[in-house]
Amino acid sequence: VVYDVGDPSLFASRIDAPYAALSATRPFWIALGNHDVATNDGNDMLAHMGLGSHWYEEVLQRDGVSVQLLVLDSNHVYRGISW
């Protein structure tokens, strides 16, 4: 989202401004890309977006329908996890 290295000083111009109308009316989630994790492992961007983890789940429910959204971080492949 914030090329080239996930620089926090660019969050306002590259995330907040372009997506202001969308995020004002809809939930907004991100999955970090390889450039996003180049600075502080992407933790600044996660905090900026109000997200606490590189991997997370959201369950959306509306009109009796549920959708499970899983966001996985392929920048960090953890060996030995039991699925």
C-alpha positions as a Markdown table, in Angstrom:
| # | Residue | x | y | z |
|---|---|---|---|---|
| 1 | Val | 0.0 | 0.0 | 0.0 |
| 2 | Val | 2.8 | 2.4 | 0.9 |
| 3 | Tyr | 5.6 | 1.9 | -1.5 |
| 4 | Asp | 8.6 | 1.7 | -1.4 |
| 5 | Val | 9.2 | 0.7 | 2.2 |
| 6 | Gly | 6.0 | 1.2 | 4.2 |
| 7 | Asp | 7.1 | 4.6 | 5.4 |
| 8 | Pro | 4.6 | 5.8 | 8.2 |
| 9 | Ser | 5.0 | 9.5 | 7.0 |
| 10 | Leu | 3.1 | 8.4 | 3.8 |
| 11 | Phe | 0.1 | 6.9 | 5.5 |
| 12 | Ala | -2.0 | 10.0 | 5.3 |
| 13 | Ser | -1.4 | 10.6 | 1.6 |
| 14 | Arg | -1.4 | 7.0 | 0.5 |
| 15 | Ile | -4.0 | 5.4 | 2.7 |
| 16 | Asp | -6.2 | 7.9 | 4.5 |
| 17 | Ala | -6.8 | 10.4 | 1.7 |
| 18 | Pro | -7.4 | 8.1 | -1.3 |
| 19 | Tyr | -9.7 | 5.7 | 0.7 |
| 20 | Ala | -11.5 | 8.3 | 2.9 |
| 21 | Ala | -14.9 | 8.0 | 1.2 |
| 22 | Leu | -14.8 | 4.2 | 1.1 |
| 23 | Ser | -13.6 | 3.8 | 4.7 |
| 24 | Ala | -16.2 | 6.3 | 5.9 |
| 25 | Thr | -19.0 | 4.0 | 4.8 |
| 26 | Arg | -17.6 | 0.5 | 4.8 |
| 27 | Pro | -15.3 | -1.7 | 6.9 |
| 28 | Phe | -11.7 | -1.5 | 5.7 |
| 29 | Trp | -9.1 | -4.2 | 6.2 |
| 30 | Ile | -5.6 | -4.7 | 4.8 |
| 31 | Ala | -3.2 | -7.5 | 4.2 |
| 32 | Leu | 0.4 | -6.4 | 4.3 |
| 33 | Gly | 2.5 | -6.8 | 1.2 |
| 34 | Asn | 6.3 | -7.3 | 0.9 |
| 35 | His | 6.9 | -3.5 | 0.7 |
| 36 | Asp | 4.7 | -2.8 | 3.7 |
| 37 | Val | 6.7 | -5.0 | 6.0 |
| 38 | Ala | 10.0 | -3.4 | 5.1 |
| 39 | Thr | 9.7 | -0.8 | 7.9 |
| 40 | Asn | 9.2 | -2.1 | 11.4 |
| 41 | Asp | 7.8 | -5.3 | 10.1 |
| 42 | Gly | 4.6 | -3.5 | 9.1 |
| 43 | Asn | 3.6 | -3.0 | 12.7 |
| 44 | Asp | 3.2 | 0.8 | 12.2 |
| 45 | Met | 0.7 | 0.3 | 9.4 |
| 46 | Leu | -1.2 | -2.3 | 11.4 |
| 47 | Ala | -1.5 | 0.1 | 14.3 |
| 48 | His | -2.5 | 2.9 | 11.9 |
| 49 | Met | -5.3 | 0.8 | 10.6 |
| 50 | Gly | -6.4 | -0.4 | 14.1 |
| 51 | Leu | -5.3 | -4.0 | 13.5 |
| 52 | Gly | -3.3 | -5.9 | 16.1 |
| 53 | Ser | -1.8 | -8.8 | 14.1 |
| 54 | His | -0.4 | -9.8 | 10.8 |
| 55 | Trp | -2.8 | -12.7 | 10.7 |
| 56 | Tyr | -6.4 | -12.0 | 11.7 |
| 57 | Glu | -10.1 | -13.0 | 11.2 |
| 58 | Glu | -13.2 | -11.0 | 10.8 |
| 59 | Val | -16.7 | -12.5 | 10.7 |
| 60 | Leu | -19.2 | -10.4 | 8.9 |
| 61 | Gln | -22.9 | -11.0 | 9.4 |
| 62 | Arg | -25.8 | -9.4 | 7.5 |
| 63 | Asp | -29.3 | -10.5 | 6.7 |
| 64 | Gly | -28.7 | -14.0 | 8.1 |
| 65 | Val | -25.6 | -14.6 | 6.1 |
| 66 | Ser | -22.1 | -15.0 | 7.6 |
| 67 | Val | -18.8 | -14.6 | 5.9 |
| 68 | Gln | -15.5 | -15.4 | 7.5 |
| 69 | Leu | -12.6 | -13.2 | 6.3 |
| 70 | Leu | -9.2 | -14.6 | 7.0 |
| 71 | Val | -6.1 | -12.4 | 6.4 |
| 72 | Leu | -2.9 | -14.4 | 6.3 |
| 73 | Asp | 0.6 | -13.0 | 6.1 |
| 74 | Ser | 2.6 | -14.8 | 3.5 |
| 75 | Asn | 5.6 | -12.6 | 4.3 |
| 76 | His | 6.1 | -14.7 | 7.4 |
| 77 | Val | 5.7 | -18.4 | 6.8 |
| 78 | Tyr | 5.8 | -20.1 | 10.2 |
| 79 | Arg | 7.1 | -23.6 | 10.1 |
| 80 | Gly | 5.7 | -26.2 | 12.5 |
| 81 | Ile | 2.2 | -24.8 | 12.8 |
| 82 | Ser | -0.4 | -27.4 | 13.1 |
| 83 | Trp | -3.3 | -26.7 | 10.9 |
